[in-house]
Amino acid sequence: MERAVWIILNKNFSLTLDSEIKDGEIRDKKFSPGSDIWTEEIPRLGFSDEKVQNDYEKFISDIESLFNESSVNEVFINAKIGEESEYINAETPLVIRKIEEYTVDEIIK
């Protein structure tokens, strides 16, 4: 099984995406806001500072818009390690950086 890891970030936040690459699509997405926390959904974090919370909600909305783009698979799959792509159809542009590719025989849950 081929997998890769990307960082999705803007000027305030970052999110790690680990996903299987199969048949030209990214599948079995795992997201992490940091540390060793992984989820199949984009993490909905809560902040006590209202401005920070609003900025985070915009970040999440921008990521959701990115995943609704028809070319999203190509953006992620065709990236080279260390290469950055910019998604500008966002309130605050997102940077997508591929950081690792790897092969696994089995994912242990």
mmCIF file of C-alpha atoms in Angstrom:
data_model
loop_
_atom_site.group_PDB
_atom_site.id
_atom_site.type_symbol
_atom_site.label_atom_id
_atom_site.label_comp_id
_atom_site.label_asym_id
_atom_site.label_seq_id
_atom_site.Cartn_x
_atom_site.Cartn_y
_atom_site.Cartn_z
ATOM 1 C CA MET A 1 0.000 0.000 0.000
ATOM 2 C CA GLU A 2 1.414 3.356 -1.030
ATOM 3 C CA ARG A 3 0.896 6.251 1.363
ATOM 4 C CA ALA A 4 2.137 9.810 1.674
ATOM 5 C CA VAL A 5 2.184 12.601 4.229
ATOM 6 C CA TRP A 6 1.530 16.268 3.539
ATOM 7 C CA ILE A 7 1.379 19.398 5.651
ATOM 8 C CA ILE A 8 -1.470 21.811 4.893
ATOM 9 C CA LEU A 9 -0.861 25.237 6.343
ATOM 10 C CA ASN A 10 -1.674 28.901 6.210
ATOM 11 C CA LYS A 11 -0.086 31.806 8.064
ATOM 12 C CA ASN A 12 -1.663 30.726 11.397
ATOM 13 C CA PHE A 13 -2.271 26.967 11.458
ATOM 14 C CA SER A 14 -1.045 23.657 10.114
ATOM 15 C CA LEU A 15 -2.603 20.246 9.728
ATOM 16 C CA THR A 16 -0.899 16.976 8.793
ATOM 17 C CA LEU A 17 -2.550 14.642 6.295
ATOM 18 C CA ASP A 18 -1.544 10.995 5.921
ATOM 19 C CA SER A 19 -3.335 9.188 3.100
ATOM 20 C CA GLU A 20 -3.285 6.107 0.939
ATOM 21 C CA ILE A 21 -2.697 6.720 -2.764
ATOM 22 C CA LYS A 22 -4.702 4.288 -4.877
ATOM 23 C CA ASP A 23 -6.155 4.433 -8.385
ATOM 24 C CA GLY A 24 -5.281 8.125 -8.766
ATOM 25 C CA GLU A 25 -7.020 9.172 -5.566
ATOM 26 C CA ILE A 26 -6.069 9.950 -2.002
ATOM 27 C CA ARG A 27 -8.033 7.615 0.277
ATOM 28 C CA ASP A 28 -8.137 6.583 3.908
ATOM 29 C CA LYS A 29 -7.282 10.107 5.013
ATOM 30 C CA LYS A 30 -5.914 10.585 8.511
ATOM 31 C CA PHE A 31 -5.583 14.132 9.875
ATOM 32 C CA SER A 32 -3.482 15.357 12.783
ATOM 33 C CA PRO A 33 -3.402 18.795 14.400
ATOM 34 C CA GLY A 34 -0.156 17.778 16.135
ATOM 35 C CA SER A 35 1.348 15.471 18.701
ATOM 36 C CA ASP A 36 0.169 11.902 18.215
ATOM 37 C CA ILE A 37 -3.514 12.675 17.663
ATOM 38 C CA TRP A 38 -5.004 11.240 14.442
ATOM 39 C CA THR A 39 -8.587 11.303 13.199
ATOM 40 C CA GLU A 40 -10.422 10.408 10.000
ATOM 41 C CA GLU A 41 -12.206 13.765 10.106
ATOM 42 C CA ILE A 42 -10.713 17.233 9.872
ATOM 43 C CA PRO A 43 -10.157 18.149 13.542
ATOM 44 C CA ARG A 44 -12.551 20.705 15.021
ATOM 45 C CA LEU A 45 -10.514 22.382 17.725
ATOM 46 C CA GLY A 46 -11.828 24.892 20.223
ATOM 47 C CA PHE A 47 -9.932 27.988 21.346
ATOM 48 C CA SER A 48 -10.782 30.360 24.173
ATOM 49 C CA ASP A 49 -9.734 33.392 22.093
ATOM 50 C CA GLU A 50 -12.622 34.286 19.758
ATOM 51 C CA LYS A 51 -10.356 35.724 17.048
ATOM 52 C CA VAL A 52 -8.180 32.604 17.051
ATOM 53 C CA GLN A 53 -11.322 30.445 16.893
ATOM 54 C CA ASN A 54 -12.652 32.418 13.924
ATOM 55 C CA ASP A 55 -9.287 32.156 12.144
ATOM 56 C CA TYR A 56 -9.245 28.385 12.752
ATOM 57 C CA GLU A 57 -12.809 27.985 11.435
ATOM 58 C CA LYS A 58 -11.769 29.854 8.258
ATOM 59 C CA PHE A 59 -8.730 27.556 7.944
ATOM 60 C CA ILE A 60 -10.966 24.474 8.196
ATOM 61 C CA SER A 61 -13.431 25.961 5.705
ATOM 62 C CA ASP A 62 -10.576 26.603 3.266
ATOM 63 C CA ILE A 63 -9.388 22.990 3.612
ATOM 64 C CA GLU A 64 -12.914 21.716 2.989
ATOM 65 C CA SER A 65 -13.103 23.892 -0.143
ATOM 66 C CA LEU A 66 -9.784 22.450 -1.311
ATOM 67 C CA PHE A 67 -11.072 18.877 -0.920
ATOM 68 C CA ASN A 68 -14.160 19.790 -2.968
ATOM 69 C CA GLU A 69 -12.007 20.854 -5.941
ATOM 70 C CA SER A 70 -12.043 18.429 -8.872
ATOM 71 C CA SER A 71 -8.230 18.527 -9.133
ATOM 72 C CA VAL A 72 -7.528 17.845 -5.439
ATOM 73 C CA ASN A 73 -6.113 14.368 -6.068
ATOM 74 C CA GLU A 74 -3.636 15.655 -8.639
ATOM 75 C CA VAL A 75 -2.495 18.466 -6.350
ATOM 76 C CA PHE A 76 -1.578 16.008 -3.607
ATOM 77 C CA ILE A 77 -0.429 12.980 -5.610
ATOM 78 C CA ASN A 78 1.712 14.815 -8.174
ATOM 79 C CA ALA A 79 3.570 16.886 -5.588
ATOM 80 C CA LYS A 80 7.241 16.056 -5.115
ATOM 81 C CA ILE A 81 8.693 15.694 -1.631
ATOM 82 C CA GLY A 82 9.598 19.138 -0.324
ATOM 83 C CA GLU A 83 7.609 20.835 -3.085
ATOM 84 C CA GLU A 84 4.984 23.383 -2.145
ATOM 85 C CA SER A 85 1.701 24.028 -3.895
ATOM 86 C CA GLU A 86 -0.482 26.980 -3.104
ATOM 87 C CA TYR A 87 -4.264 26.866 -3.032
ATOM 88 C CA ILE A 88 -5.329 30.445 -3.625
ATOM 89 C CA ASN A 89 -9.110 29.945 -3.828
ATOM 90 C CA ALA A 90 -9.197 30.384 -0.068
ATOM 91 C CA GLU A 91 -9.803 33.272 2.275
ATOM 92 C CA THR A 92 -6.209 32.851 3.456
ATOM 93 C CA PRO A 93 -4.148 30.938 0.852
ATOM 94 C CA LEU A 94 -3.157 27.415 1.837
ATOM 95 C CA VAL A 95 0.251 25.875 1.252
ATOM 96 C CA ILE A 96 0.415 22.127 0.659
ATOM 97 C CA ARG A 97 3.828 20.516 1.207
ATOM 98 C CA LYS A 98 4.509 16.806 0.605
ATOM 99 C CA ILE A 99 6.912 15.596 3.276
ATOM 100 C CA GLU A 100 7.049 11.809 2.941
ATOM 101 C CA GLU A 101 6.096 8.825 0.790
ATOM 102 C CA TYR A 102 6.116 5.299 2.172
ATOM 103 C CA THR A 103 4.844 1.776 1.603
ATOM 104 C CA VAL A 104 3.137 -0.377 4.202
ATOM 105 C CA ASP A 105 1.872 -3.937 4.086
ATOM 106 C CA GLU A 106 -0.760 -3.434 6.744
ATOM 107 C CA ILE A 107 -2.089 -0.606 8.875
ATOM 108 C CA ILE A 108 -2.500 -1.577 12.515
ATOM 109 C CA LYS A 109 -5.546 0.034 14.048
#
